[in-house]
Tab-separated table of C-alpha atoms and ligand atoms in Angstrom:
chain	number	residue	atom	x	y	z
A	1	UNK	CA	-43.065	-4.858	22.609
A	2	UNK	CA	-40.549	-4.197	19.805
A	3	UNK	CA	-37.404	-6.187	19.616
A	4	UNK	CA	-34.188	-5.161	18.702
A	5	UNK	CA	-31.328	-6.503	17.073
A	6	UNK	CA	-27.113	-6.064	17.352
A	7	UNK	CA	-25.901	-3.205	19.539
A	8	UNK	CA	-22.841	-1.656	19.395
A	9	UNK	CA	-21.793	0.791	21.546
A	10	UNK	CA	-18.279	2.455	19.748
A	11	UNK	CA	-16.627	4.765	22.407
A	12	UNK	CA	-14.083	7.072	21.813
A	13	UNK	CA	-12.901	10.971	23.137
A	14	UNK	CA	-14.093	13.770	20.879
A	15	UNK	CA	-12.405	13.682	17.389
A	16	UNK	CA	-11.084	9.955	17.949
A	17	UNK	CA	-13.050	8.446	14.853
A	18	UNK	CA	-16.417	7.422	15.831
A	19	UNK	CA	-18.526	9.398	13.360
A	20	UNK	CA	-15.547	7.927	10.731
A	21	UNK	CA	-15.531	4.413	11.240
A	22	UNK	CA	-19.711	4.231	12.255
A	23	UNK	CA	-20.207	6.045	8.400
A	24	UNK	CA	-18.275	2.877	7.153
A	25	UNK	CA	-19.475	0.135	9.671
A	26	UNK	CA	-23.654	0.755	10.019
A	27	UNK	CA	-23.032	0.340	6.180
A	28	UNK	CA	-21.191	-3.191	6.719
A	29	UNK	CA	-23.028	-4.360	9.781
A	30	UNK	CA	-26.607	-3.313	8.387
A	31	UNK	CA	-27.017	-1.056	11.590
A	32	UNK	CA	-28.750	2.267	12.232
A	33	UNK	CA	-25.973	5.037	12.947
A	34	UNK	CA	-27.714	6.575	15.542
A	35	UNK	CA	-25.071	9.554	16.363
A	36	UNK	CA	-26.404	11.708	19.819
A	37	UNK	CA	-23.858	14.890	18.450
A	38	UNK	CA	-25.809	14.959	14.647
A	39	UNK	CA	-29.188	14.759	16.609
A	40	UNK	CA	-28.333	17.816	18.439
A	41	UNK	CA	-26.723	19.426	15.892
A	42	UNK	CA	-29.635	18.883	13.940
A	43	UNK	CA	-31.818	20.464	16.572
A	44	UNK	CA	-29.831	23.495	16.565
A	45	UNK	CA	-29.860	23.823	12.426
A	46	UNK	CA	-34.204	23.458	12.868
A	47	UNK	CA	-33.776	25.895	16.060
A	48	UNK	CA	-36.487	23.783	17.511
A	49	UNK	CA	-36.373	24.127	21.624
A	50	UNK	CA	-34.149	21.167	21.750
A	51	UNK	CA	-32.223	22.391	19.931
A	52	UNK	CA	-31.887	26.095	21.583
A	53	UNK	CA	-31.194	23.781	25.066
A	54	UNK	CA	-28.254	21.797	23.889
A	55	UNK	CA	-26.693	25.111	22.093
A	56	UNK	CA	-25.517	26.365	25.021
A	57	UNK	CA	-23.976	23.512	26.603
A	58	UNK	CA	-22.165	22.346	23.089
A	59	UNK	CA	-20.765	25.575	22.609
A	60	UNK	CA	-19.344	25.600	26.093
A	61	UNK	CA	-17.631	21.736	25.307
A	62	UNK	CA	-20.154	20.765	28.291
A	63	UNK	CA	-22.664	17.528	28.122
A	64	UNK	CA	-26.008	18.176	27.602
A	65	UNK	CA	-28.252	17.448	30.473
A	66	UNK	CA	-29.054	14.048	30.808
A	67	UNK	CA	-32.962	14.226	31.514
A	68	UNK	CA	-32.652	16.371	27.510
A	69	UNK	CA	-30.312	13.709	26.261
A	70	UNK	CA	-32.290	10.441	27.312
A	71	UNK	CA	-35.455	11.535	25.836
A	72	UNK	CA	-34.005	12.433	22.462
A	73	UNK	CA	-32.148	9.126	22.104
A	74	UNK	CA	-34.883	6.759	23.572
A	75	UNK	CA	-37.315	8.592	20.945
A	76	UNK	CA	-34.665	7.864	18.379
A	77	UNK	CA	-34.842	4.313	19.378
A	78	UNK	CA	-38.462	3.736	18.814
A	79	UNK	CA	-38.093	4.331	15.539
A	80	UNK	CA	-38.589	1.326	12.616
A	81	UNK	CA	-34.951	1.053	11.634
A	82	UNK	CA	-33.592	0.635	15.042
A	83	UNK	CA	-35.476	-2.448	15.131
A	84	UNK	CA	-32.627	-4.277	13.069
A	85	UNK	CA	-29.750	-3.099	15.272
A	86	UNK	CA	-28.101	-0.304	16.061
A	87	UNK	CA	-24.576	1.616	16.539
A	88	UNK	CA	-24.167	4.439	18.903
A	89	UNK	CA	-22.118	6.808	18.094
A	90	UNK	CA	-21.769	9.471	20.666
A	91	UNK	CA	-24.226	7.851	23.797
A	92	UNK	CA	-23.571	6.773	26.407
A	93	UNK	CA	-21.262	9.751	27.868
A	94	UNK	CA	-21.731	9.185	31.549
A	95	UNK	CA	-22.581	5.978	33.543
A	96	UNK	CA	-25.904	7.364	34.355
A	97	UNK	CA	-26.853	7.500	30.398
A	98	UNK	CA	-25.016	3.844	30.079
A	99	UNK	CA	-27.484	2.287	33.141
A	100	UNK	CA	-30.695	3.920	30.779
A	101	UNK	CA	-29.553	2.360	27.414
A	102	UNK	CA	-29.214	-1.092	29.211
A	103	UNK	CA	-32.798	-0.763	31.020
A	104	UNK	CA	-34.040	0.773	27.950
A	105	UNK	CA	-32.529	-2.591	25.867
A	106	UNK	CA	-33.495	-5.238	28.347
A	107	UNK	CA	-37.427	-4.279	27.781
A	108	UNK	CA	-36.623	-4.831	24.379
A	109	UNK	CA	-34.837	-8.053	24.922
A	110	UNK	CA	-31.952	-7.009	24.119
A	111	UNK	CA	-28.076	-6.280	25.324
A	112	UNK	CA	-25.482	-3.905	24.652
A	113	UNK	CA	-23.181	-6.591	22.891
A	114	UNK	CA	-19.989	-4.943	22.343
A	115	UNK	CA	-18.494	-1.674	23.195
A	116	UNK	CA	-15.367	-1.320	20.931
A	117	UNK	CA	-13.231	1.811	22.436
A	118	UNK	CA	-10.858	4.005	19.578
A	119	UNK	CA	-8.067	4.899	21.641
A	120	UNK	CA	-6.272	8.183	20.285
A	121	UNK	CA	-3.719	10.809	22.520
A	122	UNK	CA	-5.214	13.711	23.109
A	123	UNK	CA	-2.320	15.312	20.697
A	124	UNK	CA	-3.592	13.869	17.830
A	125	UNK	CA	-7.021	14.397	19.210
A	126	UNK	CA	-6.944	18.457	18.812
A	127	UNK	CA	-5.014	18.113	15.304
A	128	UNK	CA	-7.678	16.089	13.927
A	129	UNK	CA	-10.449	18.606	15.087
A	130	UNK	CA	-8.306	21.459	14.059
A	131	UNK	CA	-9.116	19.661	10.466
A	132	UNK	CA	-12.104	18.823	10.038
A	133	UNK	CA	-15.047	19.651	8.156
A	134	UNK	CA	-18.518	18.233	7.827
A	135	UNK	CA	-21.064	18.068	5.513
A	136	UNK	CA	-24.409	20.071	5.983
A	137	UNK	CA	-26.653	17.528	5.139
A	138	UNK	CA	-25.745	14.216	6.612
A	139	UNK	CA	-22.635	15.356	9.254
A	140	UNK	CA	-19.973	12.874	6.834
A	141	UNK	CA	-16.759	13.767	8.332
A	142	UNK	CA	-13.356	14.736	6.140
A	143	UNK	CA	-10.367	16.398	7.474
A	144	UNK	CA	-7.675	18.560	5.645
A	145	UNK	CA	-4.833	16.454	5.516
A	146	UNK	CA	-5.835	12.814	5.907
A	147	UNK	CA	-9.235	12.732	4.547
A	148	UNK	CA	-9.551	15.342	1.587
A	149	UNK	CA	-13.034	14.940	-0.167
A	150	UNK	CA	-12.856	14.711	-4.111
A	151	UNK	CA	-13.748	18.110	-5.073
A	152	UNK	CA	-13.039	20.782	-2.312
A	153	UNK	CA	-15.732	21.899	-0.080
A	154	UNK	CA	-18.262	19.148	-1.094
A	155	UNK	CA	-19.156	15.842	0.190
A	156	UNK	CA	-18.298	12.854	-1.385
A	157	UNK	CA	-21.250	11.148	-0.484
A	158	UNK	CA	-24.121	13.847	-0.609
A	159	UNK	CA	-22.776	16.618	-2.486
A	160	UNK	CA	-23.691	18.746	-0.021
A	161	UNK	CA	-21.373	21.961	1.257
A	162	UNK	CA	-18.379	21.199	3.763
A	163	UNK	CA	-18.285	23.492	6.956
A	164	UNK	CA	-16.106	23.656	10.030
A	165	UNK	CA	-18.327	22.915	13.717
A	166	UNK	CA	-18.508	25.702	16.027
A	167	UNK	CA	-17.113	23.375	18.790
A	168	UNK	CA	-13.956	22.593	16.705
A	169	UNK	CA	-12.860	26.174	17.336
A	170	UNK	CA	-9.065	25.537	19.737
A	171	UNK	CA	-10.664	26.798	22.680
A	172	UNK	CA	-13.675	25.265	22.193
A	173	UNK	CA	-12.013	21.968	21.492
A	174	UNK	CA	-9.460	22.221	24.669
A	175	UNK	CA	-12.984	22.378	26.834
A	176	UNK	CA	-14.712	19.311	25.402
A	177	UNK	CA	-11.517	17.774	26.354
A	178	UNK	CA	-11.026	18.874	29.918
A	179	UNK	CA	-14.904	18.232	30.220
A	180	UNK	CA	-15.457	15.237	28.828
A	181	UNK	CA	-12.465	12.860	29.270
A	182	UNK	CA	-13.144	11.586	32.522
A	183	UNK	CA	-16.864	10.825	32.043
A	184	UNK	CA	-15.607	8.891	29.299
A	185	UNK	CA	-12.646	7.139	31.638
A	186	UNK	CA	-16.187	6.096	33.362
A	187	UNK	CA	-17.883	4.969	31.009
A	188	UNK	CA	-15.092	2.623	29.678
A	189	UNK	CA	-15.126	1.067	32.645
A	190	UNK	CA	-18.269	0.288	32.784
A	191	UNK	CA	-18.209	-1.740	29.747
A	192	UNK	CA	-14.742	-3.220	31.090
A	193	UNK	CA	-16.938	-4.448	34.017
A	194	UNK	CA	-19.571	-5.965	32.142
A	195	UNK	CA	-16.686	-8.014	29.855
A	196	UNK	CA	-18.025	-6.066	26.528
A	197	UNK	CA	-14.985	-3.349	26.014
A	198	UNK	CA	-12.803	-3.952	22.912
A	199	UNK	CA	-9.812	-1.611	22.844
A	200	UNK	CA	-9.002	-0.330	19.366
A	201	UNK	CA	-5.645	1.695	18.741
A	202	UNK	CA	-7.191	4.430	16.283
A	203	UNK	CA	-4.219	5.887	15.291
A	204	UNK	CA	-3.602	4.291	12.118
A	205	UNK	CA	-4.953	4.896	8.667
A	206	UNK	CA	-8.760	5.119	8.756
A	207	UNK	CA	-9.184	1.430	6.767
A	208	UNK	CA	-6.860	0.177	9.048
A	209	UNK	CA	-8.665	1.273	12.327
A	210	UNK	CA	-12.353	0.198	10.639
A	211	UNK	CA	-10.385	-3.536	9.928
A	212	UNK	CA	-9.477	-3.780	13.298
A	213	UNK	CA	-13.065	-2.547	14.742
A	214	UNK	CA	-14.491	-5.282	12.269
A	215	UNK	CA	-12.326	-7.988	14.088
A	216	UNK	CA	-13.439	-6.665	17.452
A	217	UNK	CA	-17.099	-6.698	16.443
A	218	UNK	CA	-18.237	-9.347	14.323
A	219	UNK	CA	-17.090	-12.571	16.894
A	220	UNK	CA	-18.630	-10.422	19.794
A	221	UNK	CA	-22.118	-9.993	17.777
A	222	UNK	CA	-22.302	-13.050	15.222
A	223	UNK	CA	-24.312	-15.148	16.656
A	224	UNK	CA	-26.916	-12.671	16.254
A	225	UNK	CA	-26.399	-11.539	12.784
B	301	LIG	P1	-20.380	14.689	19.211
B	301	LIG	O1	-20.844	15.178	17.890
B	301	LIG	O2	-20.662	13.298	19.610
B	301	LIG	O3	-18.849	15.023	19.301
B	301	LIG	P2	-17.609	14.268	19.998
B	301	LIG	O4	-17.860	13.105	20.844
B	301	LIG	O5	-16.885	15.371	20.641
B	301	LIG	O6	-16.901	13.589	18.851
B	301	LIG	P3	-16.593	14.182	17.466
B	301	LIG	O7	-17.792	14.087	16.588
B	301	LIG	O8	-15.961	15.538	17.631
B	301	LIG	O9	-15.436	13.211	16.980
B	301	LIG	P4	-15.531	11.775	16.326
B	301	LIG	O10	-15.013	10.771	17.301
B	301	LIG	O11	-16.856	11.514	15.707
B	301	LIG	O12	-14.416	11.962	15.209
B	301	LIG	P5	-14.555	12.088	13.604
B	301	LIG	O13	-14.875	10.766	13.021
B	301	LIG	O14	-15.375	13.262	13.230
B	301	LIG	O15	-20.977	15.641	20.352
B	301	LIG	C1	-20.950	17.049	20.208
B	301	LIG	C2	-21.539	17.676	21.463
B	301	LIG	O16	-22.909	17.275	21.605
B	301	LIG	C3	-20.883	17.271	22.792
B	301	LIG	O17	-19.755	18.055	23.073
B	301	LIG	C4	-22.034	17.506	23.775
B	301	LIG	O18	-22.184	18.874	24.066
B	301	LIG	C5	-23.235	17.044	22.968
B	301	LIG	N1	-23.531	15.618	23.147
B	301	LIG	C6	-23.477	14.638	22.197
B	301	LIG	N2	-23.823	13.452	22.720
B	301	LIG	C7	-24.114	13.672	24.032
B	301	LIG	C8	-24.511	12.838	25.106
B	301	LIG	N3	-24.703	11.514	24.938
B	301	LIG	N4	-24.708	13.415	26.326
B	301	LIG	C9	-24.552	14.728	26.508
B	301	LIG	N5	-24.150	15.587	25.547
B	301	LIG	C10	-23.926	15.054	24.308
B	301	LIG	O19	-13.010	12.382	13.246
B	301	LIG	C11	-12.389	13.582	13.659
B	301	LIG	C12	-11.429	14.044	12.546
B	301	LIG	O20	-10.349	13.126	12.465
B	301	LIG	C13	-12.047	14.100	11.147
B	301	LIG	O21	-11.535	15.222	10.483
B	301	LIG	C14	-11.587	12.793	10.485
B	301	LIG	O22	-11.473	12.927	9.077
B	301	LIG	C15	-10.233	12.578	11.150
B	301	LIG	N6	-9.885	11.168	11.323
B	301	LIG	C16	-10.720	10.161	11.709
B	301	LIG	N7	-10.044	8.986	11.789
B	301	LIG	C17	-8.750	9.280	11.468
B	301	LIG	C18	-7.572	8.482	11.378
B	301	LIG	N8	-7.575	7.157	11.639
B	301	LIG	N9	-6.421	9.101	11.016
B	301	LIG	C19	-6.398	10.438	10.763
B	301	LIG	N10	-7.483	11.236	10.812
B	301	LIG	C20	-8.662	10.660	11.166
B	302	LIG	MG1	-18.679	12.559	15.615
């Protein structure tokens, strides 16, 4: 049976930072970014049937189904570079999807070890949406104002074209957020219960927010590094 390494579960409502800070941290931790929303989104580019499943629901601001969701993201997990840890970006949305990941873990002998949780008001949340763009190839976030790539309409770190998601449109953005908040309120306290949830206030700078993730993850994971 393979083994697996650190887990980090980083938690946050849509457009709080995750895809941000888990660009900057896999890269610091030496974890796979495995990100549920660029999986799907992927899906939908390759128009594979995945892909024409989840369309629906992510243009509505709804979850995809969970019997969809759990497949793709336990495939994702059998992967090689999983083996050496991994941060989830995106998964788990609801407490059934947490209770897979931890079965899912245990038969690898392993733990979700810390579940750090970017706080953000839902103000700033649909300003930051409003501005962003990502990057065709890889999903690399920027945003307008606060995070301008280097030349316009290109990625810093692929080169490849910016665009603007479907599901950043307002209205689209005010449903993920009436959707998908509470689910989230449960799944924060299910990591509360299990003593792993690290509360982050993500409205700072971006290095800011990433130094204070750092401090929240390495003592909860170092004795595994
Ligand atoms: P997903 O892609 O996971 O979207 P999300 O959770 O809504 O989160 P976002 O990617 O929108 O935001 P983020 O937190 O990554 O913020 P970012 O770093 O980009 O999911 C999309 C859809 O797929 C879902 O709606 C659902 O339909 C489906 N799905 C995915 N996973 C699923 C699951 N497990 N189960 C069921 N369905 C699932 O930052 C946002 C912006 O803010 C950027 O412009 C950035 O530059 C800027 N920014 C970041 N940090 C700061 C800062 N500190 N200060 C100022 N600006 C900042
Ligand atoms: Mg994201």
């Amino acid at each position: 049976m393979a083994s697996i390494g650190r887990v980090v579960v980083l938690l946050g409502a849509p457009g709080a930072g995750k895809g941000t800070q888990a660009q900057v941290l896999s890269g610091r931790l030496g974890l796979a970014h495995v990100a549920t929303g660029d999986l799907f989104r992927a899906a939908v580019r390759d128009e594979t049937p995945l892909g024409l499943t989840a369309k629906g629901f992510m243009d509505r601001g709804e979850l995809v189904p969970d019997a969809v969701t759990i497949e793709m993201l336990l495939e994702r997990l059998a992967k090689p570079d999983a083996a050496a840890g991994i941060l989830l970006d995106g998964f788990p949305r609801n407490t059934a999807q947490a209770e897979v990941l931890d079965t899912a873990l245990e038969e690898k002998g392993g733990r979700v070890d810390v579940a750090p949780y970017i706080e953000v008001p839902e103000a700033d949340l649909v300003a930051r949406l409003g501005g962003r763009w990502i990057c065709r190839a890889a999903g690399h976030p920027y945003h307008e104002l606060t995070k301008k790539p280097i030349k316009p309409g290109i990625c810093d770190v692929d080169g490849s074209e910016l665009y603007q998601r479907d599901d950043d449109k307002p209205a689209t953005v005010q449903a993920r957020l009436r959707q998908q908040l509470g689910a989230l309120a449960t799944v924060v306290d299910y990591y509360r219960g299990r003593g792993v949830l690290r509360a982050v206030d993500g409205r700072g700078e971006i290095d800011r927010v990433t130094a204070d993730l750092l401090d929240a993850i390495v003592p909860a994971t170092s004795s595994k590094a």
